[in-house]
Amino acid sequence: MTGPSYPVRGKVKLAGAEVSFRLPRTQGDGDAEVRVPVADAAVEGTLGWKRFKTNDQWTYSKMARQSGDLVGRLPHQPPAGKLMYRVVLQKDLERVSLHGQPVVIRFKGEVPQVVLVVHIFCMFVGMLLSTRAGFEFFRPEPNYTNLILTTIGLLTVGGLILGPVVQKYAFGAYWTGWPFGTDLTDNKTAVAWLAWVIAWLKTRRNPKAGLWALGAAIVTLVVFGIPHSLFGSELKY
């Protein structure tokens, strides 16, 4: 919910009536649909957009009415392309913008469902076992080997193998983290994986070096606390 792809949600008041909205911030194939439920037929909507980080002029279009909703469309962009857009509602002489600042939406290619499901499963279970391996430090006779190796395996499959595959399908590049870019999703995956590899090497040589496992678990929690796709792939128009 903290990530830059999660929809913008909120409520505004227009002519004494409350309007709830959900504005998308990510889109796969095709144009992006912006739909606002407004039952009052006297309310009109305008959708404005421009390409992100360009000197383009704003393009405005009137939103159409469909089954009690006001609907507009944002033109499809190449993978990692972004648009900034705003929605303005009007009734008689009263106007209201649905969001104080323009909303940014990023377009992406479609990722095969099986790839996405396995990727997400491995990452979430990897984080779960990472935490469990950290708690092993507090047992009287800790045994780290299986927990650490399973964590490394899941992060390897989910993050270092399927992560780039998902990235390639969605944005046309296998890796956009360091040293090729600033995508924190790629970078934080690499940091978590490296922390566990170091913990495994340390505990393998010295079973009492459990602080390394605890440290790796904390590092993993911290890096995955960073919102997903922050500073992610972005097409330079």
PDB file of C-alpha atoms in Angstrom:
ATOM      1  CA  MET A   1       0.000   0.000   0.000  1.00  0.00           C
ATOM      2  CA  THR A   2       2.971   2.336   0.446  1.00  0.00           C
ATOM      3  CA  GLY A   3       4.349   1.534  -3.012  1.00  0.00           C
ATOM      4  CA  PRO A   4       4.190   3.948  -5.958  1.00  0.00           C
ATOM      5  CA  SER A   5       1.919   1.580  -7.929  1.00  0.00           C
ATOM      6  CA  TYR A   6      -0.893   1.433  -5.363  1.00  0.00           C
ATOM      7  CA  PRO A   7      -4.010   3.405  -6.429  1.00  0.00           C
ATOM      8  CA  VAL A   8      -4.638   6.853  -5.005  1.00  0.00           C
ATOM      9  CA  ARG A   9      -7.844   6.768  -2.969  1.00  0.00           C
ATOM     10  CA  GLY A  10      -9.812   9.561  -1.370  1.00  0.00           C
ATOM     11  CA  LYS A  11     -13.023  11.539  -1.090  1.00  0.00           C
ATOM     12  CA  VAL A  12     -14.063  15.037  -2.117  1.00  0.00           C
ATOM     13  CA  LYS A  13     -17.246  17.048  -1.771  1.00  0.00           C
ATOM     14  CA  LEU A  14     -19.025  18.616  -4.730  1.00  0.00           C
ATOM     15  CA  ALA A  15     -22.281  20.542  -4.385  1.00  0.00           C
ATOM     16  CA  GLY A  16     -22.791  19.058  -0.919  1.00  0.00           C
ATOM     17  CA  ALA A  17     -22.392  15.450  -2.099  1.00  0.00           C
ATOM     18  CA  GLU A  18     -19.444  13.198  -1.291  1.00  0.00           C
ATOM     19  CA  VAL A  19     -17.538  11.573  -4.154  1.00  0.00           C
ATOM     20  CA  SER A  20     -15.188   8.641  -3.503  1.00  0.00           C
ATOM     21  CA  PHE A  21     -12.436   7.973  -6.015  1.00  0.00           C
ATOM     22  CA  ARG A  22      -9.748   5.437  -6.842  1.00  0.00           C
ATOM     23  CA  LEU A  23      -7.141   6.633  -9.341  1.00  0.00           C
ATOM     24  CA  PRO A  24      -4.857   3.976 -10.905  1.00  0.00           C
ATOM     25  CA  ARG A  25      -1.075   4.314 -10.862  1.00  0.00           C
ATOM     26  CA  THR A  26      -0.104   1.267 -12.913  1.00  0.00           C
ATOM     27  CA  GLN A  27      -1.336  -0.190 -16.203  1.00  0.00           C
ATOM     28  CA  GLY A  28      -0.510  -3.208 -18.359  1.00  0.00           C
ATOM     29  CA  ASP A  29      -1.562  -3.600 -21.985  1.00  0.00           C
ATOM     30  CA  GLY A  30      -3.926  -1.073 -23.549  1.00  0.00           C
ATOM     31  CA  ASP A  31      -5.118   2.332 -22.468  1.00  0.00           C
ATOM     32  CA  ALA A  32      -5.570   3.086 -18.785  1.00  0.00           C
ATOM     33  CA  GLU A  33      -9.165   3.556 -17.685  1.00  0.00           C
ATOM     34  CA  VAL A  34      -9.923   6.238 -15.118  1.00  0.00           C
ATOM     35  CA  ARG A  35     -13.382   5.653 -13.641  1.00  0.00           C
ATOM     36  CA  VAL A  36     -15.093   7.799 -11.017  1.00  0.00           C
ATOM     37  CA  PRO A  37     -18.503   6.755  -9.584  1.00  0.00           C
ATOM     38  CA  VAL A  38     -20.796   9.812  -9.734  1.00  0.00           C
ATOM     39  CA  ALA A  39     -24.518   9.116  -9.743  1.00  0.00           C
ATOM     40  CA  ASP A  40     -25.534  12.744 -10.276  1.00  0.00           C
ATOM     41  CA  ALA A  41     -25.985  13.124 -14.044  1.00  0.00           C
ATOM     42  CA  ALA A  42     -25.488  16.881 -13.738  1.00  0.00           C
ATOM     43  CA  VAL A  43     -21.834  16.391 -12.772  1.00  0.00           C
ATOM     44  CA  GLU A  44     -19.308  16.555 -15.607  1.00  0.00           C
ATOM     45  CA  GLY A  45     -15.717  15.352 -15.546  1.00  0.00           C
ATOM     46  CA  THR A  46     -12.547  16.414 -17.345  1.00  0.00           C
ATOM     47  CA  LEU A  47      -9.414  14.278 -17.618  1.00  0.00           C
ATOM     48  CA  GLY A  48      -6.099  16.028 -18.257  1.00  0.00           C
ATOM     49  CA  TRP A  49      -2.754  14.368 -18.883  1.00  0.00           C
ATOM     50  CA  LYS A  50       0.796  14.846 -20.160  1.00  0.00           C
ATOM     51  CA  ARG A  51       3.914  12.703 -20.417  1.00  0.00           C
ATOM     52  CA  PHE A  52       5.931  12.644 -17.198  1.00  0.00           C
ATOM     53  CA  LYS A  53       9.054  14.836 -17.000  1.00  0.00           C
ATOM     54  CA  THR A  54       8.475  16.468 -20.385  1.00  0.00           C
ATOM     55  CA  ASN A  55       7.592  19.963 -21.586  1.00  0.00           C
ATOM     56  CA  ASP A  56       4.443  18.670 -23.270  1.00  0.00           C
ATOM     57  CA  GLN A  57       1.298  20.760 -23.059  1.00  0.00           C
ATOM     58  CA  TRP A  58      -1.575  19.303 -21.063  1.00  0.00           C
ATOM     59  CA  THR A  59      -4.194  17.413 -23.080  1.00  0.00           C
ATOM     60  CA  TYR A  60      -7.779  17.605 -21.801  1.00  0.00           C
ATOM     61  CA  SER A  61     -10.774  15.470 -22.707  1.00  0.00           C
ATOM     62  CA  LYS A  62     -14.334  15.273 -21.443  1.00  0.00           C
ATOM     63  CA  MET A  63     -15.123  12.121 -19.491  1.00  0.00           C
ATOM     64  CA  ALA A  64     -17.982   9.968 -20.781  1.00  0.00           C
ATOM     65  CA  ARG A  65     -20.912   8.637 -18.767  1.00  0.00           C
ATOM     66  CA  GLN A  66     -21.168   4.867 -18.349  1.00  0.00           C
ATOM     67  CA  SER A  67     -23.675   3.295 -15.954  1.00  0.00           C
ATOM     68  CA  GLY A  68     -23.483   6.051 -13.374  1.00  0.00           C
ATOM     69  CA  ASP A  69     -19.713   6.501 -13.708  1.00  0.00           C
ATOM     70  CA  LEU A  70     -17.573   9.150 -15.344  1.00  0.00           C
ATOM     71  CA  VAL A  71     -14.964   7.388 -17.480  1.00  0.00           C
ATOM     72  CA  GLY A  72     -11.856   8.652 -19.239  1.00  0.00           C
ATOM     73  CA  ARG A  73      -8.893   6.948 -20.888  1.00  0.00           C
ATOM     74  CA  LEU A  74      -5.180   7.612 -20.767  1.00  0.00           C
ATOM     75  CA  PRO A  75      -3.296   6.610 -23.936  1.00  0.00           C
ATOM     76  CA  HIS A  76      -1.111   3.528 -23.721  1.00  0.00           C
ATOM     77  CA  GLN A  77       2.629   4.165 -23.288  1.00  0.00           C
ATOM     78  CA  PRO A  78       5.691   1.987 -23.933  1.00  0.00           C
ATOM     79  CA  PRO A  79       6.901  -0.152 -20.995  1.00  0.00           C
ATOM     80  CA  ALA A  80       8.159   2.053 -18.131  1.00  0.00           C
ATOM     81  CA  GLY A  81       6.519   5.097 -19.739  1.00  0.00           C
ATOM     82  CA  LYS A  82       4.746   7.411 -17.309  1.00  0.00           C
ATOM     83  CA  LEU A  83       1.929   9.926 -17.575  1.00  0.00           C
ATOM     84  CA  MET A  84       0.870  12.497 -15.030  1.00  0.00           C
ATOM     85  CA  TYR A  85      -2.850  13.199 -14.934  1.00  0.00           C
ATOM     86  CA  ARG A  86      -5.605  14.996 -13.071  1.00  0.00           C
ATOM     87  CA  VAL A  87      -9.382  14.683 -12.850  1.00  0.00           C
ATOM     88  CA  VAL A  88     -11.640  17.721 -12.376  1.00  0.00           C
ATOM     89  CA  LEU A  89     -15.351  17.417 -11.615  1.00  0.00           C
ATOM     90  CA  GLN A  90     -17.812  20.231 -12.198  1.00  0.00           C
ATOM     91  CA  LYS A  91     -21.451  20.888 -11.376  1.00  0.00           C
ATOM     92  CA  ASP A  92     -22.870  24.211 -12.471  1.00  0.00           C
ATOM     93  CA  LEU A  93     -20.215  26.759 -11.414  1.00  0.00           C
ATOM     94  CA  GLU A  94     -18.549  24.592  -8.754  1.00  0.00           C
ATOM     95  CA  ARG A  95     -15.368  22.698  -9.638  1.00  0.00           C
ATOM     96  CA  VAL A  96     -13.219  20.329  -7.619  1.00  0.00           C
ATOM     97  CA  SER A  97      -9.987  18.452  -8.359  1.00  0.00           C
ATOM     98  CA  LEU A  98      -9.914  14.876  -7.098  1.00  0.00           C
ATOM     99  CA  HIS A  99      -6.328  15.110  -5.924  1.00  0.00           C
ATOM    100  CA  GLY A 100      -4.235  18.057  -4.873  1.00  0.00           C
ATOM    101  CA  GLN A 101      -1.341  17.086  -7.145  1.00  0.00           C
ATOM    102  CA  PRO A 102      -1.298  15.289 -10.497  1.00  0.00           C
ATOM    103  CA  VAL A 103      -1.221  11.493 -10.193  1.00  0.00           C
ATOM    104  CA  VAL A 104       1.601   9.604 -11.925  1.00  0.00           C
ATOM    105  CA  ILE A 105       0.782   6.314 -13.661  1.00  0.00           C
ATOM    106  CA  ARG A 106       3.410   3.889 -15.008  1.00  0.00           C
ATOM    107  CA  PHE A 107       2.747   1.541 -17.906  1.00  0.00           C
ATOM    108  CA  LYS A 108       4.188  -1.962 -18.120  1.00  0.00           C
ATOM    109  CA  GLY A 109       4.120  -5.084 -20.216  1.00  0.00           C
ATOM    110  CA  GLU A 110       2.051  -8.082 -19.152  1.00  0.00           C
ATOM    111  CA  VAL A 111       3.846 -10.671 -16.993  1.00  0.00           C
ATOM    112  CA  PRO A 112       2.763 -14.331 -17.323  1.00  0.00           C
ATOM    113  CA  GLN A 113       0.666 -15.227 -14.301  1.00  0.00           C
ATOM    114  CA  VAL A 114       2.649 -18.336 -13.388  1.00  0.00           C
ATOM    115  CA  VAL A 115       5.916 -16.363 -13.324  1.00  0.00           C
ATOM    116  CA  LEU A 116       4.383 -13.656 -11.157  1.00  0.00           C
ATOM    117  CA  VAL A 117       2.769 -16.096  -8.702  1.00  0.00           C
ATOM    118  CA  VAL A 118       5.959 -18.126  -8.171  1.00  0.00           C
ATOM    119  CA  HIS A 119       8.015 -14.932  -7.847  1.00  0.00           C
ATOM    120  CA  ILE A 120       5.701 -13.470  -5.182  1.00  0.00           C
ATOM    121  CA  PHE A 121       5.403 -16.791  -3.341  1.00  0.00           C
ATOM    122  CA  CYS A 122       9.177 -17.240  -3.112  1.00  0.00           C
ATOM    123  CA  MET A 123       9.747 -13.666  -1.952  1.00  0.00           C
ATOM    124  CA  PHE A 124       7.092 -13.731   0.773  1.00  0.00           C
ATOM    125  CA  VAL A 125       8.043 -17.174   2.079  1.00  0.00           C
ATOM    126  CA  GLY A 126      11.689 -16.121   1.886  1.00  0.00           C
ATOM    127  CA  MET A 127      10.941 -13.123   4.109  1.00  0.00           C
ATOM    128  CA  LEU A 128       8.988 -15.364   6.503  1.00  0.00           C
ATOM    129  CA  LEU A 129      11.824 -17.891   6.849  1.00  0.00           C
ATOM    130  CA  SER A 130      14.325 -15.057   7.094  1.00  0.00           C
ATOM    131  CA  THR A 131      12.514 -13.825  10.205  1.00  0.00           C
ATOM    132  CA  ARG A 132      12.290 -17.378  11.550  1.00  0.00           C
ATOM    133  CA  ALA A 133      16.030 -17.851  11.034  1.00  0.00           C
ATOM    134  CA  GLY A 134      16.659 -14.659  12.989  1.00  0.00           C
ATOM    135  CA  PHE A 135      14.580 -15.955  15.925  1.00  0.00           C
ATOM    136  CA  GLU A 136      16.738 -19.091  15.937  1.00  0.00           C
ATOM    137  CA  PHE A 137      19.384 -16.967  17.663  1.00  0.00           C
ATOM    138  CA  PHE A 138      17.295 -17.023  20.864  1.00  0.00           C
ATOM    139  CA  ARG A 139      17.059 -20.812  21.127  1.00  0.00           C
ATOM    140  CA  PRO A 140      19.339 -22.552  23.683  1.00  0.00           C
ATOM    141  CA  GLU A 141      20.798 -24.793  20.958  1.00  0.00           C
ATOM    142  CA  PRO A 142      20.293 -22.996  17.643  1.00  0.00           C
ATOM    143  CA  ASN A 143      20.593 -24.781  14.311  1.00  0.00           C
ATOM    144  CA  TYR A 144      20.846 -22.309  11.464  1.00  0.00           C
ATOM    145  CA  THR A 145      21.928 -24.361   8.466  1.00  0.00           C
ATOM    146  CA  ASN A 146      18.603 -25.492   6.979  1.00  0.00           C
ATOM    147  CA  LEU A 147      16.808 -22.221   7.710  1.00  0.00           C
ATOM    148  CA  ILE A 148      19.546 -20.100   6.173  1.00  0.00           C
ATOM    149  CA  LEU A 149      20.018 -22.289   3.107  1.00  0.00           C
ATOM    150  CA  THR A 150      16.257 -22.384   2.474  1.00  0.00           C
ATOM    151  CA  THR A 151      16.069 -18.601   2.846  1.00  0.00           C
ATOM    152  CA  ILE A 152      18.948 -18.140   0.415  1.00  0.00           C
ATOM    153  CA  GLY A 153      17.340 -20.575  -2.029  1.00  0.00           C
ATOM    154  CA  LEU A 154      13.995 -18.769  -1.966  1.00  0.00           C
ATOM    155  CA  LEU A 155      15.598 -15.339  -2.363  1.00  0.00           C
ATOM    156  CA  THR A 156      17.726 -16.687  -5.198  1.00  0.00           C
ATOM    157  CA  VAL A 157      14.787 -18.146  -7.117  1.00  0.00           C
ATOM    158  CA  GLY A 158      12.300 -15.398  -6.293  1.00  0.00           C
ATOM    159  CA  GLY A 159      14.609 -12.404  -6.341  1.00  0.00           C
ATOM    160  CA  LEU A 160      17.705 -13.079  -8.423  1.00  0.00           C
ATOM    161  CA  ILE A 161      16.154 -15.353 -11.078  1.00  0.00           C
ATOM    162  CA  LEU A 162      12.427 -14.620 -11.368  1.00  0.00           C
ATOM    163  CA  GLY A 163      12.791 -10.993 -10.283  1.00  0.00           C
ATOM    164  CA  PRO A 164      14.768 -10.082 -13.429  1.00  0.00           C
ATOM    165  CA  VAL A 165      12.386 -12.206 -15.543  1.00  0.00           C
ATOM    166  CA  VAL A 166       9.405 -10.229 -14.223  1.00  0.00           C
ATOM    167  CA  GLN A 167      11.339  -7.007 -14.804  1.00  0.00           C
ATOM    168  CA  LYS A 168      12.094  -8.010 -18.389  1.00  0.00           C
ATOM    169  CA  TYR A 169       8.453  -8.791 -19.177  1.00  0.00           C
ATOM    170  CA  ALA A 170       7.192  -5.633 -17.480  1.00  0.00           C
ATOM    171  CA  PHE A 171       9.794  -3.039 -18.405  1.00  0.00           C
ATOM    172  CA  GLY A 172      12.089  -4.525 -21.015  1.00  0.00           C
ATOM    173  CA  ALA A 173      15.224  -4.844 -18.855  1.00  0.00           C
ATOM    174  CA  TYR A 174      16.478  -7.681 -16.658  1.00  0.00           C
ATOM    175  CA  TRP A 175      18.214  -5.484 -14.073  1.00  0.00           C
ATOM    176  CA  THR A 176      17.754  -1.786 -13.380  1.00  0.00           C
ATOM    177  CA  GLY A 177      19.484  -1.586 -10.006  1.00  0.00           C
ATOM    178  CA  TRP A 178      23.126  -0.804  -9.257  1.00  0.00           C
ATOM    179  CA  PRO A 179      25.293  -0.269 -11.272  1.00  0.00           C
ATOM    180  CA  PHE A 180      22.860   0.238 -14.183  1.00  0.00           C
ATOM    181  CA  GLY A 181      20.143   2.243 -12.467  1.00  0.00           C
ATOM    182  CA  THR A 182      18.458   3.337  -9.250  1.00  0.00           C
ATOM    183  CA  ASP A 183      15.688   0.744  -8.875  1.00  0.00           C
ATOM    184  CA  LEU A 184      15.594   0.091  -5.132  1.00  0.00           C
ATOM    185  CA  THR A 185      13.635  -3.143  -5.627  1.00  0.00           C
ATOM    186  CA  ASP A 186      16.591  -4.702  -7.425  1.00  0.00           C
ATOM    187  CA  ASN A 187      19.133  -3.198  -5.040  1.00  0.00           C
ATOM    188  CA  LYS A 188      17.366  -4.231  -1.836  1.00  0.00           C
ATOM    189  CA  THR A 189      16.940  -7.811  -3.096  1.00  0.00           C
ATOM    190  CA  ALA A 190      20.676  -8.019  -3.736  1.00  0.00           C
ATOM    191  CA  VAL A 191      21.457  -6.584  -0.277  1.00  0.00           C
ATOM    192  CA  ALA A 192      19.181  -9.072   1.513  1.00  0.00           C
ATOM    193  CA  TRP A 193      20.584 -12.014  -0.463  1.00  0.00           C
ATOM    194  CA  LEU A 194      24.180 -10.943   0.235  1.00  0.00           C
ATOM    195  CA  ALA A 195      23.450 -10.534   3.958  1.00  0.00           C
ATOM    196  CA  TRP A 196      22.237 -14.138   4.154  1.00  0.00           C
ATOM    197  CA  VAL A 197      25.161 -15.499   2.171  1.00  0.00           C
ATOM    198  CA  ILE A 198      27.528 -13.808   4.645  1.00  0.00           C
ATOM    199  CA  ALA A 199      25.488 -15.169   7.584  1.00  0.00           C
ATOM    200  CA  TRP A 200      25.682 -18.677   6.131  1.00  0.00           C
ATOM    201  CA  LEU A 201      29.462 -18.478   5.685  1.00  0.00           C
ATOM    202  CA  LYS A 202      29.935 -17.180   9.233  1.00  0.00           C
ATOM    203  CA  THR A 203      27.659 -19.729  10.944  1.00  0.00           C
ATOM    204  CA  ARG A 204      29.063 -22.601   8.904  1.00  0.00           C
ATOM    205  CA  ARG A 205      32.547 -21.877  10.237  1.00  0.00           C
ATOM    206  CA  ASN A 206      31.342 -21.083  13.732  1.00  0.00           C
ATOM    207  CA  PRO A 207      27.885 -22.371  14.846  1.00  0.00           C
ATOM    208  CA  LYS A 208      27.970 -19.840  17.704  1.00  0.00           C
ATOM    209  CA  ALA A 209      28.168 -16.882  15.331  1.00  0.00           C
ATOM    210  CA  GLY A 210      24.398 -16.518  15.453  1.00  0.00           C
ATOM    211  CA  LEU A 211      24.520 -12.738  15.609  1.00  0.00           C
ATOM    212  CA  TRP A 212      25.198 -12.814  11.867  1.00  0.00           C
ATOM    213  CA  ALA A 213      21.916 -14.620  11.277  1.00  0.00           C
ATOM    214  CA  LEU A 214      20.044 -12.220  13.535  1.00  0.00           C
ATOM    215  CA  GLY A 215      21.694  -9.305  11.736  1.00  0.00           C
ATOM    216  CA  ALA A 216      20.745 -10.701   8.326  1.00  0.00           C
ATOM    217  CA  ALA A 217      17.122 -11.089   9.454  1.00  0.00           C
ATOM    218  CA  ILE A 218      17.051  -7.460  10.610  1.00  0.00           C
ATOM    219  CA  VAL A 219      18.653  -6.288   7.359  1.00  0.00           C
ATOM    220  CA  THR A 220      16.006  -8.206   5.390  1.00  0.00           C
ATOM    221  CA  LEU A 221      13.145  -6.640   7.358  1.00  0.00           C
ATOM    222  CA  VAL A 222      14.619  -3.174   6.897  1.00  0.00           C
ATOM    223  CA  VAL A 223      15.253  -3.432   3.149  1.00  0.00           C
ATOM    224  CA  PHE A 224      11.823  -4.933   2.460  1.00  0.00           C
ATOM    225  CA  GLY A 225      10.308  -2.097   4.449  1.00  0.00           C
ATOM    226  CA  ILE A 226      11.264   0.085   1.484  1.00  0.00           C
ATOM    227  CA  PRO A 227       8.191   0.495  -0.759  1.00  0.00           C
ATOM    228  CA  HIS A 228       8.156  -1.817  -3.776  1.00  0.00           C
ATOM    229  CA  SER A 229       9.274  -0.277  -7.101  1.00  0.00           C
ATOM    230  CA  LEU A 230      10.567   2.906  -5.466  1.00  0.00           C
ATOM    231  CA  PHE A 231      12.822   4.732  -7.955  1.00  0.00           C
ATOM    232  CA  GLY A 232      11.932   1.948 -10.391  1.00  0.00           C
ATOM    233  CA  SER A 233      12.174   1.711 -14.170  1.00  0.00           C
ATOM    234  CA  GLU A 234      11.271   4.939 -15.929  1.00  0.00           C
ATOM    235  CA  LEU A 235      11.249   5.631 -19.650  1.00  0.00           C
ATOM    236  CA  LYS A 236      13.190   8.744 -20.592  1.00  0.00           C
ATOM    237  CA  TYR A 237      11.061  10.303 -23.305  1.00  0.00           C
TER     238      TYR A 237
END
